[in-house]
XYZ file of C-alpha atoms in Angstrom:
758
model
C -50.350 1.922 15.753
C -48.702 2.818 12.468
C -46.264 5.721 12.448
C -48.437 7.550 9.953
C -51.236 7.673 12.567
C -49.059 8.970 15.446
C -49.834 12.247 17.214
C -47.179 13.607 19.616
C -46.995 16.171 22.348
C -45.382 19.558 22.002
C -42.888 19.243 24.842
C -39.255 18.305 24.472
C -36.992 16.722 27.019
C -33.319 17.470 27.647
C -32.343 18.303 24.130
C -33.238 20.942 21.525
C -35.928 20.091 19.028
C -33.763 20.868 16.050
C -31.354 18.033 16.922
C -33.430 14.873 16.411
C -36.943 15.787 15.353
C -36.034 16.758 11.766
C -34.043 13.534 11.406
C -36.998 11.364 12.396
C -39.440 13.395 10.327
C -37.221 13.096 7.273
C -36.831 9.339 7.755
C -40.532 8.702 8.244
C -41.650 10.895 5.343
C -39.115 9.264 3.048
C -40.407 5.804 3.892
C -44.073 6.733 4.169
C -45.425 9.488 1.985
C -48.677 9.590 3.951
C -47.083 10.534 7.252
C -48.691 13.425 9.083
C -46.346 13.696 12.077
C -46.245 17.278 13.282
C -43.006 19.212 13.738
C -44.025 20.483 17.165
C -44.187 16.983 18.647
C -41.984 15.488 21.360
C -40.563 12.584 19.394
C -39.622 10.791 22.625
C -43.344 10.185 23.164
C -43.908 8.599 19.778
C -44.691 4.908 19.600
C -41.574 3.016 18.567
C -39.163 5.711 19.780
C -37.061 5.284 22.925
C -34.946 8.057 24.486
C -32.374 8.199 27.220
C -34.057 9.839 30.197
C -30.949 11.780 31.194
C -29.659 13.001 27.841
C -32.726 12.878 25.641
C -30.810 11.056 22.916
C -32.813 8.721 20.689
C -31.524 5.249 21.645
C -34.241 2.937 20.256
C -36.305 2.830 17.080
C -38.934 0.205 16.241
C -40.058 0.349 12.633
C -41.987 -2.889 12.794
C -45.673 -2.863 11.725
C -45.274 0.712 10.561
C -46.460 0.387 6.978
C -43.119 1.753 5.839
C -41.811 1.137 2.373
C -39.081 2.360 0.075
C -35.331 2.267 0.583
C -32.905 3.389 3.251
C -29.914 4.871 1.460
C -26.446 5.540 2.851
C -27.405 9.230 3.204
C -30.575 8.487 5.168
C -31.240 10.466 8.323
C -31.378 7.099 10.105
C -27.595 7.034 10.120
C -27.446 10.412 11.841
C -29.002 8.892 14.967
C -25.550 8.039 16.255
C -26.718 7.143 19.788
C -29.113 4.466 18.542
C -28.673 1.180 20.449
C -31.764 -0.768 19.384
C -33.235 -0.921 15.886
C -36.117 -3.202 14.927
C -37.056 -3.710 11.309
C -39.943 -5.901 12.442
C -41.581 -7.716 9.568
C -38.528 -8.104 7.366
C -38.963 -11.878 7.534
C -42.297 -11.526 5.728
C -40.219 -10.909 2.600
C -40.276 -14.562 1.643
C -38.840 -13.928 -1.817
C -35.849 -11.983 -0.525
C -32.649 -13.170 -2.205
C -30.150 -10.585 -0.985
C -29.664 -9.184 2.537
C -26.667 -6.905 3.039
C -25.969 -5.680 6.559
C -22.242 -5.421 5.976
C -19.927 -2.519 5.602
C -16.906 -1.708 3.483
C -14.405 -0.469 6.034
C -10.675 -0.265 6.423
C -9.208 -3.231 8.259
C -7.849 -0.920 10.938
C -11.225 0.688 11.673
C -12.489 0.245 15.225
C -16.065 1.500 14.884
C -17.429 -1.786 13.574
C -21.082 -2.622 14.044
C -21.696 -4.917 17.018
C -24.914 -6.939 17.168
C -25.629 -8.412 20.587
C -29.193 -9.459 19.918
C -29.789 -10.630 16.378
C -32.475 -13.186 15.607
C -30.717 -15.251 12.952
C -32.884 -18.246 13.898
C -36.001 -16.568 12.578
C -34.121 -15.103 9.666
C -32.789 -18.491 8.594
C -36.155 -20.188 9.154
C -38.220 -17.806 7.080
C -35.827 -16.518 4.406
C -34.989 -19.882 2.876
C -34.454 -18.414 -0.569
C -31.613 -16.169 0.512
C -28.649 -16.230 -1.872
C -26.502 -13.347 -0.627
C -26.014 -12.821 3.094
C -23.433 -10.146 3.903
C -22.602 -9.545 7.563
C -19.052 -8.449 6.948
C -17.308 -6.305 9.553
C -20.123 -7.035 11.997
C -19.282 -8.301 15.459
C -22.055 -10.687 16.453
C -21.697 -11.859 20.025
C -24.840 -14.011 20.106
C -24.758 -17.692 19.172
C -25.561 -18.459 15.550
C -28.166 -21.242 15.607
C -27.975 -24.543 13.793
C -31.105 -23.618 11.872
C -28.923 -21.419 9.681
C -27.999 -24.645 7.944
C -31.474 -24.645 6.367
C -30.362 -21.935 3.969
C -30.236 -24.379 1.074
C -29.414 -22.221 -1.925
C -26.121 -23.024 -3.585
C -25.495 -19.375 -4.435
C -24.767 -17.975 -0.961
C -21.407 -16.423 -1.540
C -20.552 -14.185 1.376
C -21.079 -14.953 5.058
C -19.031 -13.402 7.787
C -20.110 -14.673 11.221
C -17.484 -15.130 13.957
C -19.142 -18.054 15.716
C -20.493 -21.538 15.113
C -22.036 -21.805 11.664
C -23.674 -25.203 11.842
C -24.217 -27.184 8.646
C -24.397 -24.540 5.944
C -25.473 -26.945 3.250
C -25.697 -24.357 0.514
C -22.562 -22.378 1.218
C -20.598 -21.321 -1.835
C -18.524 -18.395 -0.513
C -17.180 -18.248 3.040
C -15.426 -15.085 4.219
C -14.368 -15.029 7.857
C -11.536 -12.598 7.298
C -10.503 -9.869 9.754
C -12.023 -11.478 12.831
C -10.451 -12.635 16.075
C -10.600 -16.410 16.465
C -8.166 -16.269 19.356
C -6.943 -19.666 20.467
C -8.717 -21.624 17.722
C -7.226 -23.895 15.112
C -8.549 -24.366 11.608
C -9.475 -27.896 12.661
C -11.685 -26.683 15.530
C -13.241 -24.116 13.230
C -13.966 -26.897 10.757
C -15.687 -28.913 13.443
C -18.146 -26.109 14.015
C -18.681 -25.577 10.294
C -18.705 -29.321 9.510
C -16.989 -28.950 6.151
C -17.301 -32.513 4.903
C -21.048 -32.995 5.316
C -22.369 -30.829 2.514
C -25.315 -32.933 1.351
C -28.650 -32.012 -0.128
C -30.841 -34.952 -0.955
C -28.892 -37.341 -3.146
C -26.724 -34.624 -4.626
C -23.303 -33.736 -3.199
C -23.073 -29.985 -2.651
C -19.387 -29.315 -2.168
C -20.072 -25.942 -3.761
C -17.628 -23.992 -1.708
C -15.343 -22.171 -4.150
C -13.848 -19.542 -1.859
C -12.594 -19.581 1.746
C -11.153 -16.444 3.345
C -9.709 -16.827 6.856
C -7.052 -14.136 6.561
C -6.102 -11.748 9.372
C -7.201 -13.879 12.299
C -5.337 -15.547 15.161
C -5.753 -19.123 13.980
C -3.039 -21.588 14.912
C -2.135 -25.182 14.174
C -1.664 -26.921 10.809
C -3.586 -26.487 7.583
C -5.599 -29.735 7.808
C -5.958 -32.348 5.093
C -9.740 -32.140 5.239
C -9.615 -28.759 3.509
C -8.134 -30.472 0.473
C -11.409 -32.414 0.070
C -13.305 -29.297 -0.936
C -12.935 -30.302 -4.558
C -14.434 -27.127 -6.026
C -12.323 -24.769 -3.957
C -10.595 -22.223 -6.198
C -9.572 -19.503 -3.772
C -8.016 -20.083 -0.355
C -6.675 -17.165 1.715
C -5.079 -18.009 5.067
C -2.430 -15.300 5.300
C -1.631 -13.336 8.447
C -2.504 -15.976 11.032
C -0.378 -17.845 13.572
C -0.358 -21.210 11.840
C 2.280 -23.822 12.606
C 3.701 -23.975 9.094
C 2.487 -27.514 8.408
C 0.335 -28.250 5.359
C -1.282 -31.687 5.528
C -2.215 -31.758 1.858
C -0.973 -34.741 -0.134
C 0.104 -34.364 -3.728
C -1.380 -37.832 -4.387
C -4.796 -36.799 -3.099
C -7.245 -37.250 -5.979
C -9.671 -34.763 -4.410
C -7.077 -32.007 -4.165
C -8.707 -28.919 -5.681
C -7.151 -26.936 -8.491
C -6.460 -23.613 -6.883
C -6.508 -20.396 -8.839
C -5.888 -17.994 -5.967
C -3.772 -19.218 -3.062
C -2.573 -16.929 -0.250
C -0.436 -18.588 2.435
C 1.548 -15.550 3.466
C 2.700 -15.274 7.069
C 1.801 -18.885 7.829
C 5.202 -19.896 9.284
C 6.031 -22.112 6.296
C 9.631 -23.340 6.327
C 9.701 -25.030 2.911
C 8.113 -24.578 -0.483
C 4.772 -26.480 -0.365
C 5.112 -29.726 -2.305
C 1.428 -29.978 -3.144
C 1.918 -26.990 -5.454
C 3.582 -29.301 -7.972
C 0.118 -30.264 -9.207
C -1.296 -26.732 -9.205
C -0.993 -25.835 -12.882
C -3.979 -23.440 -12.926
C -2.622 -20.938 -10.392
C -3.233 -17.274 -11.195
C -2.221 -15.798 -7.848
C 0.333 -17.273 -5.379
C 1.274 -15.507 -2.137
C 3.931 -17.181 0.032
C 5.403 -13.975 1.430
C 6.446 -13.374 5.029
C 7.304 -16.990 5.779
C 10.541 -18.763 6.708
C 11.184 -20.639 3.471
C 14.870 -21.266 2.865
C 16.934 -22.485 -0.049
C 16.237 -22.044 -3.740
C 13.048 -21.307 -5.599
C 12.152 -24.671 -7.224
C 12.416 -25.144 -10.952
C 9.043 -26.855 -11.171
C 7.390 -23.506 -10.284
C 8.326 -22.345 -13.763
C 6.768 -25.484 -15.228
C 3.399 -25.268 -13.455
C 3.024 -21.499 -13.756
C 4.122 -20.756 -17.291
C 0.561 -20.655 -18.710
C -1.501 -19.012 -15.957
C 0.539 -17.502 -13.103
C 0.006 -13.725 -13.094
C 0.958 -12.640 -9.572
C 3.787 -14.190 -7.531
C 4.628 -12.876 -4.043
C 7.654 -14.460 -2.333
C 8.912 -11.491 -0.314
C 10.311 -11.718 3.226
C 11.720 -15.249 3.109
C 15.240 -16.704 2.950
C 15.530 -17.637 -0.726
C 19.091 -17.631 -2.014
C 18.533 -18.201 -5.721
C 16.799 -20.239 -8.424
C 17.169 -24.004 -8.638
C 19.293 -24.997 -11.644
C 19.362 -21.300 -12.564
C 15.934 -21.509 -14.163
C 14.815 -18.225 -15.657
C 11.852 -16.143 -14.561
C 11.088 -15.479 -18.203
C 9.485 -18.973 -18.283
C 6.505 -17.423 -16.491
C 5.164 -15.875 -19.673
C 1.914 -14.552 -18.121
C 3.524 -13.002 -15.037
C 2.436 -9.419 -14.352
C 3.485 -8.782 -10.742
C 6.551 -10.175 -8.944
C 7.671 -9.459 -5.373
C 10.988 -10.949 -4.227
C 11.875 -8.281 -1.632
C 13.791 -9.034 1.544
C 15.339 -12.382 0.750
C 18.985 -13.461 0.389
C 19.131 -13.595 -3.383
C 22.633 -13.319 -4.833
C 24.166 -12.900 -8.255
C 22.874 -10.916 -11.184
C 19.454 -9.330 -11.426
C 16.920 -11.924 -12.696
C 15.080 -10.704 -15.786
C 11.396 -11.761 -15.916
C 9.011 -12.048 -18.840
C 8.201 -8.931 -20.940
C 4.623 -9.200 -19.675
C 5.717 -7.904 -16.256
C 4.072 -4.747 -14.928
C 5.427 -4.678 -11.351
C 8.866 -5.906 -10.277
C 10.194 -5.497 -6.738
C 13.376 -7.264 -5.663
C 14.701 -4.815 -3.098
C 16.713 -5.669 0.009
C 18.720 -8.590 -1.355
C 22.383 -9.177 -2.206
C 22.316 -8.780 -5.973
C 25.552 -7.677 -7.619
C 26.860 -6.696 -11.031
C 25.410 -4.474 -13.700
C 21.851 -4.418 -14.991
C 21.637 -6.626 -18.051
C 20.482 -4.995 -21.328
C 17.624 -7.524 -21.474
C 15.861 -5.437 -18.824
C 15.075 -3.077 -21.690
C 12.671 -5.685 -23.070
C 10.243 -5.122 -20.199
C 8.258 -2.489 -22.061
C 5.173 -2.860 -19.871
C 6.890 -2.052 -16.574
C 4.923 0.216 -14.293
C 6.846 -0.376 -11.048
C 10.563 -1.183 -10.739
C 12.177 -1.392 -7.297
C 15.789 -2.611 -7.166
C 16.707 -0.709 -4.009
C 18.924 -1.923 -1.185
C 21.177 -4.234 -3.207
C 24.795 -4.096 -4.369
C 24.152 -3.394 -8.023
C 26.736 -1.312 -9.847
C 27.596 0.180 -13.225
C 25.634 2.783 -15.123
C 21.909 3.073 -15.540
C 20.701 1.598 -18.828
C 19.648 4.398 -21.137
C 16.418 2.530 -21.817
C 15.140 3.556 -18.366
C 14.265 6.872 -19.937
C 12.406 5.047 -22.683
C 10.264 3.253 -20.094
C 8.886 6.521 -18.914
C 5.714 6.265 -21.011
C 4.593 3.264 -18.891
C 6.808 3.425 -15.787
C 5.178 4.938 -12.700
C 7.732 4.178 -9.979
C 11.522 3.845 -10.371
C 13.429 3.044 -7.170
C 17.145 2.298 -7.590
C 18.282 3.677 -4.251
C 20.954 2.259 -1.974
C 23.143 0.629 -4.592
C 26.513 1.477 -6.165
C 25.380 2.934 -9.474
C 27.681 5.508 -11.028
C 27.528 7.905 -13.946
C 24.628 10.258 -14.483
C 20.865 10.182 -14.312
C 19.496 9.072 -17.711
C 19.425 12.105 -19.973
C 16.322 11.242 -21.957
C 12.834 11.239 -20.496
C 10.083 11.167 -23.082
C 7.332 13.682 -23.495
C 4.166 12.807 -21.590
C 6.111 10.570 -19.202
C 4.033 8.643 -16.666
C 6.719 8.665 -13.964
C 5.422 9.643 -10.535
C 8.429 8.733 -8.420
C 12.185 8.558 -8.991
C 14.404 7.521 -6.086
C 18.093 7.129 -6.956
C 19.404 8.168 -3.551
C 22.462 6.620 -1.892
C 24.428 5.919 -5.062
C 27.496 7.454 -6.721
C 25.806 9.509 -9.424
C 27.578 12.533 -10.899
C 27.037 15.351 -13.356
C 24.051 17.585 -13.834
C 20.347 16.896 -13.645
C 18.842 16.144 -17.067
C 16.556 18.964 -18.162
C 14.333 16.350 -19.794
C 12.947 15.717 -16.289
C 10.545 18.537 -17.114
C 8.768 16.023 -19.382
C 7.751 14.084 -16.257
C 4.764 16.260 -15.570
C 3.146 13.635 -13.336
C 6.197 13.469 -11.056
C 5.332 13.553 -7.343
C 8.546 12.347 -5.623
C 12.139 13.068 -6.712
C 14.857 11.847 -4.343
C 18.466 12.393 -5.485
C 20.056 12.510 -2.022
C 23.481 11.158 -1.093
C 25.101 11.319 -4.506
C 27.725 13.548 -6.129
C 25.483 15.559 -8.410
C 26.905 19.018 -9.122
C 24.476 21.601 -10.444
C 22.684 24.823 -9.603
C 19.397 24.790 -7.732
C 16.859 23.365 -10.246
C 14.169 26.041 -10.145
C 13.044 24.699 -13.518
C 11.505 21.762 -11.629
C 8.734 24.204 -10.693
C 7.328 23.325 -14.116
C 6.290 19.940 -12.664
C 2.755 20.716 -11.483
C 2.401 17.671 -9.206
C 5.817 17.598 -7.542
C 5.303 17.089 -3.790
C 8.696 15.939 -2.490
C 12.143 17.135 -3.620
C 15.164 15.675 -1.780
C 18.594 16.970 -2.860
C 20.391 16.342 0.451
C 24.121 15.607 0.513
C 25.199 16.417 -3.022
C 27.344 19.125 -4.570
C 24.690 21.632 -5.573
C 25.983 25.173 -5.372
C 25.132 28.811 -5.941
C 22.160 30.782 -4.780
C 18.683 29.513 -3.977
C 17.179 32.715 -5.338
C 14.667 32.161 -8.104
C 15.646 33.760 -11.424
C 11.970 34.176 -12.251
C 9.657 35.730 -9.690
C 6.686 34.091 -11.420
C 7.913 30.543 -10.730
C 5.985 28.595 -8.103
C 6.119 25.048 -6.819
C 2.393 24.409 -6.815
C 2.304 21.152 -4.848
C 5.696 20.955 -3.140
C 5.324 19.947 0.520
C 8.783 18.600 1.394
C 12.040 20.179 0.202
C 15.441 19.143 1.544
C 18.530 21.045 0.333
C 20.744 20.194 3.325
C 24.439 19.310 3.135
C 25.179 21.025 -0.160
C 27.274 24.049 -1.144
C 24.560 26.667 -1.498
C 25.831 30.174 -0.787
C 24.653 33.779 -0.746
C 21.639 35.367 0.898
C 18.779 33.163 1.999
C 16.448 34.960 -0.341
C 12.874 35.851 0.442
C 11.928 34.847 -3.115
C 12.792 31.218 -2.393
C 10.081 30.895 0.225
C 7.621 32.783 -1.928
C 7.849 30.017 -4.555
C 6.492 27.431 -2.064
C 2.856 28.040 -2.854
C 1.399 24.854 -1.323
C 2.982 25.655 2.052
C 1.032 28.901 2.291
C -2.370 27.225 2.271
C -3.781 23.774 1.689
C -6.692 22.451 -0.338
C -6.399 18.891 1.034
C -9.787 17.350 1.698
C -8.754 14.147 3.468
C -5.808 12.492 5.193
C -3.992 9.867 3.157
C -0.492 8.768 2.248
C 1.574 9.649 -0.804
C 1.279 6.549 -2.934
C 0.630 5.040 -6.336
C -2.037 2.408 -6.894
C -2.189 0.050 -9.835
C -5.260 -2.090 -10.519
C -4.978 -5.506 -12.183
C -8.037 -6.958 -13.828
C -7.774 -10.672 -13.068
C -10.290 -13.468 -13.670
C -13.216 -13.165 -11.230
C -12.115 -9.885 -9.669
C -9.673 -6.992 -9.883
C -6.686 -6.559 -7.596
C -5.148 -3.307 -6.356
C -1.441 -3.026 -5.584
C -0.316 0.016 -3.630
C 3.230 1.391 -3.702
C 3.657 3.815 -0.813
C 6.494 6.280 -1.002
C 9.089 6.559 1.738
C 11.782 9.065 2.647
C 14.396 9.962 5.253
C 13.689 13.338 6.798
C 15.413 15.417 9.486
C 12.865 16.174 12.159
C 13.114 17.006 15.850
C 16.877 16.813 15.824
C 17.313 13.432 14.188
C 16.860 11.669 10.865
C 13.747 9.579 10.717
C 12.634 6.967 8.237
C 9.111 7.620 7.037
C 7.870 4.329 5.659
C 4.691 6.188 4.739
C 4.505 9.887 3.938
C 1.342 11.611 5.191
C -0.064 14.022 2.655
C -0.447 16.624 5.420
C 3.256 16.923 6.268
C 5.177 19.999 5.077
C 8.891 20.432 5.756
C 11.792 22.696 4.705
C 15.433 21.802 5.357
C 18.220 24.066 4.082
C 20.652 23.181 6.881
C 24.411 22.663 6.557
C 25.053 25.065 3.708
C 26.737 28.501 3.694
C 23.659 30.687 3.505
C 23.882 34.204 4.922
C 21.762 37.162 5.903
C 18.662 37.561 8.017
C 15.904 35.008 8.250
C 13.430 36.250 5.595
C 10.112 37.659 6.686
C 8.410 35.688 3.908
C 8.781 32.515 5.977
C 5.914 33.793 8.068
C 3.494 33.194 5.174
C 4.148 29.419 5.109
C 1.385 28.560 7.540
C 1.252 24.852 6.614
C 4.901 24.071 7.549
C 5.433 21.402 10.224
C 9.254 21.292 10.269
C 11.732 24.071 9.516
C 15.490 23.497 9.695
C 17.832 26.437 8.989
C 20.677 25.203 11.184
C 24.411 25.172 10.479
C 24.525 28.183 8.158
C 25.829 31.751 8.545
C 22.484 33.399 9.249
C 22.557 36.519 11.407
C 20.182 38.963 13.054
C 17.288 38.002 15.259
C 14.510 35.479 15.139
C 11.641 37.184 13.276
C 8.372 37.319 15.138
C 6.579 36.211 11.951
C 7.578 32.651 12.856
C 4.734 32.881 15.334
C 2.378 32.734 12.340
C 3.399 29.133 11.630
C 0.590 27.633 13.673
C 1.300 24.042 12.546
C 5.033 24.187 13.275
C 6.276 21.197 15.257
C 10.031 21.315 14.788
C 12.184 24.463 14.510
C 15.990 24.257 14.315
C 17.970 27.515 14.148
C 21.126 26.247 15.832
C 24.729 26.775 14.702
C 24.089 30.209 13.182
C 25.024 33.721 14.264
C 21.603 34.746 15.557
C 21.205 37.125 18.472
C 18.539 38.842 20.475
C 15.521 37.448 22.250
C 13.089 34.692 21.427
C 9.856 36.376 20.279
C 7.111 36.022 22.834
C 4.546 34.834 20.285
C 6.510 31.619 19.667
C 5.055 30.336 22.920
C 1.665 30.366 21.232
C 2.732 27.652 18.767
C 0.829 24.832 20.449
C 2.161 22.141 18.098
C 5.825 23.093 18.551
C 7.661 20.122 20.072
C 11.276 20.795 19.174
C 12.993 24.212 19.256
C 16.775 24.268 18.829
C 18.241 27.592 20.011
C 21.866 28.616 19.336
C 24.445 29.393 21.962
C 27.766 30.979 21.019
C 30.455 29.827 23.401
C 33.239 31.693 21.620
C 31.866 35.126 22.480
C 29.941 34.043 25.591
C 26.649 35.229 24.128
C 23.375 33.366 24.015
C 19.974 33.795 22.502
C 18.209 34.673 25.716
C 14.938 33.247 26.896
C 13.174 36.193 28.427
C 11.119 36.156 31.576
C 7.867 36.332 29.664
C 8.639 33.146 27.708
C 6.249 30.788 29.477
C 4.457 27.648 28.420
C 1.657 25.503 29.785
C 2.110 23.207 32.740
C 1.983 20.018 30.678
C 4.960 21.145 28.601
C 8.330 19.426 28.763
C 11.582 21.400 28.627
C 14.305 19.312 27.007
C 17.950 20.358 26.960
C 20.132 18.569 24.478
C 23.896 18.863 24.240
C 26.956 16.717 23.747
C 27.712 16.455 27.458
C 25.336 14.280 29.449
C 25.825 16.524 32.490
C 22.874 18.512 31.182
C 20.642 15.464 31.619
C 21.626 15.204 35.247
C 20.953 18.921 35.551
C 17.557 18.442 33.959
C 16.619 15.622 36.319
C 17.272 17.955 39.230
C 14.654 20.406 37.985
C 12.084 18.150 36.353
C 10.065 17.833 39.597
C 10.399 21.497 40.449
C 7.140 23.513 40.414
C 8.993 25.979 38.231
C 9.763 23.489 35.471
C 7.015 24.909 33.265
C 9.138 28.002 32.564
C 12.706 29.041 33.248
C 15.416 31.399 32.007
C 18.791 30.544 30.490
C 19.353 27.061 31.880
C 22.953 26.329 30.896
C 25.828 24.149 31.989
C 29.503 24.772 31.514
C 29.892 22.840 28.277
C 26.660 23.840 26.556
C 26.858 24.560 22.843
C 23.173 24.972 22.194
C 19.796 24.547 23.828
C 16.806 22.574 22.600
C 13.544 23.751 24.109
C 10.396 21.677 23.800
C 7.327 23.831 24.143
C 3.582 23.424 23.826
C 2.873 19.716 23.520
C -0.805 20.207 23.975
C -2.580 19.440 20.727
C -0.869 16.314 19.470
C 1.741 15.926 16.759
C 1.058 14.922 13.190
C 4.696 14.237 12.381
C 5.618 12.877 15.771
C 2.789 10.391 15.896
C 3.578 9.049 12.433
C 7.201 8.532 13.435
C 6.200 6.789 16.623
C 7.643 9.420 18.973
C 6.366 10.191 22.424
C 6.655 13.249 24.613
C 5.680 13.273 28.296
C 5.747 15.730 31.153
C 8.773 13.989 32.651
C 12.208 13.029 31.342
C 11.874 9.370 30.292
C 14.544 6.851 29.402
C 14.047 7.296 25.673
C 15.172 10.893 26.046
C 18.497 9.805 27.473
C 18.951 7.189 24.784
C 17.978 9.504 21.974
C 19.565 12.796 22.927
C 22.601 11.438 24.748
C 24.352 10.674 21.463
C 24.742 12.261 18.081
C 21.880 11.898 15.645
C 22.645 9.313 13.008
C 22.049 9.367 9.299
C 21.171 5.725 8.764
C 21.397 3.814 5.547
C 19.266 0.943 6.670
C 18.005 -2.104 4.857
C 14.359 -2.905 4.764
C 13.259 -6.212 6.121
């Protein structure tokens, strides 16, 4: 019986009518305008509808022979039936002229909610839909066996198939994408045997039409077999991020060797530069990153790539230099170059003026930046960090600001001042010149960088007043001034100034003095409320339009940030994090009441100042607070009771004044939940032994004034009940016992690392 003829009862089972009935009615009426299904019906009694007897959830839907027509869009009520386990589209195979069938999804590679098909009749599909040109089953986990009859799909235009099982003889295959699957324990050779690469025949005509093969992000092992080189029309081969043996069985003398345009062999355990590339003079994209290639970058790469090579990725290898000192400027079409994390020595190589992105961080480059760098007028990304470069910044770096998006010169030995000239309407979004030897004042022309999001000037010798004028940058999210020679008050001269987007501000280890003014916290507008609509990372994305398709390159920002009593490296900065650090200055007075309005703050560090008075109860308003450090001040009184209601708080550093034998007392009413952990941190490990003696005590969920003879301060961990945004990102873990990591972490002084990326 057709759905339009159904009549249903008025009773409902174990669920309210408003939950599923409107969804089914909407779906049916959208696909069949003649439907007369009544609202009062029990949809579990309809033909074609199956429900779970216990829960009443709709688990099966058969739309076969239902006279339905129209489209099912991404907003269809069908996709709100989240408990659906069986869906039949019935007579879809009657569509004999169908040329495109898309059951795939565009999902992030880390997503776990992929569609799994356990019963999928591909045999009938392949038998009846012989005209199919586009079959997309991407990100679908099909556990059934794919039949040999699929080989009857004879069109030469099939360009996307993603099926993690035997494919048979796909005689018309033009585009094969098996990326992001799990071929555990298989080699490319065994995969080829199931696909039967070399037997593409159709009548008397050879159909080696395959132009693209994607096998990236699998667990394939073994060599890259010679038989793949016989796919003469192959233009794009992506094998990166597998467990291959590092052997490529291609021969440079092979007359059938295809002319690759896009070749990705990253993370394939290669130990030498592939020789077969000598004949690849049509390459547009070459990715050999994350391998074990040693020695010098061959000179012939400049010969074969000078006309076409646009993107070259050689990061994370062991290259030491360029054979015969050949110059990167030979690659006249090069737009993107990644040489990070190698062993390159000598002066900074200067590529072609066509370059848009240049990253050569984490090497051993020395000397000054050559003036010829100023010829790279198209630069959008420049990352020279973690080297041994010295001298002054070229003044032309300010001139680049109309095209430059990211400038990272951190962890070098540059001296002098920050370039004084930044053009109007600058495109700069990030400047990181931390860990250098820069001096002088900040250039006021930075106010021209109105797209600036990240400004990191930490660990230099910059001497200036607090730059409240940076509040004129409407998109500034991160401001790091740590460990410089800034001085004076942090009171705003203009009560109307506000940092509209600022989420992270670090003023620690400077020479700021005077009262910790209430006006300072009032300028932090974005920490009072948030208009964020989704979780993401602070980053810049650049899109290259290449032949055939476009390519996105993402530069994610990173920072060092004091959190939970130690400095952490954030390789990715969540857009939801908000932190204030004014520690290790000479700030005085009471803790301002205005702090209580900053409801979005996750980490607050006021330690090592001259603050006095008590802890204001308004801190209990900071519902998202995870880390609070008030140590090494002159605070007194009791801990406000409402701080125990901060369910995210995972680190609370409370001062103890040994010189006058006074402490900030933890009153009897200061209690936390049973799953809380109390951590005491001090310089004497006796406290850890003390803590072990009480960790199994039934009273460990709350106690008063636990001290040992040599205590200088107490760290109290309270309320780990709702999960930590910051802690999870940093890979921390808190449990209800005292684990080994606690001893390792808190049994020594927190470090301020200056690490190298690798």
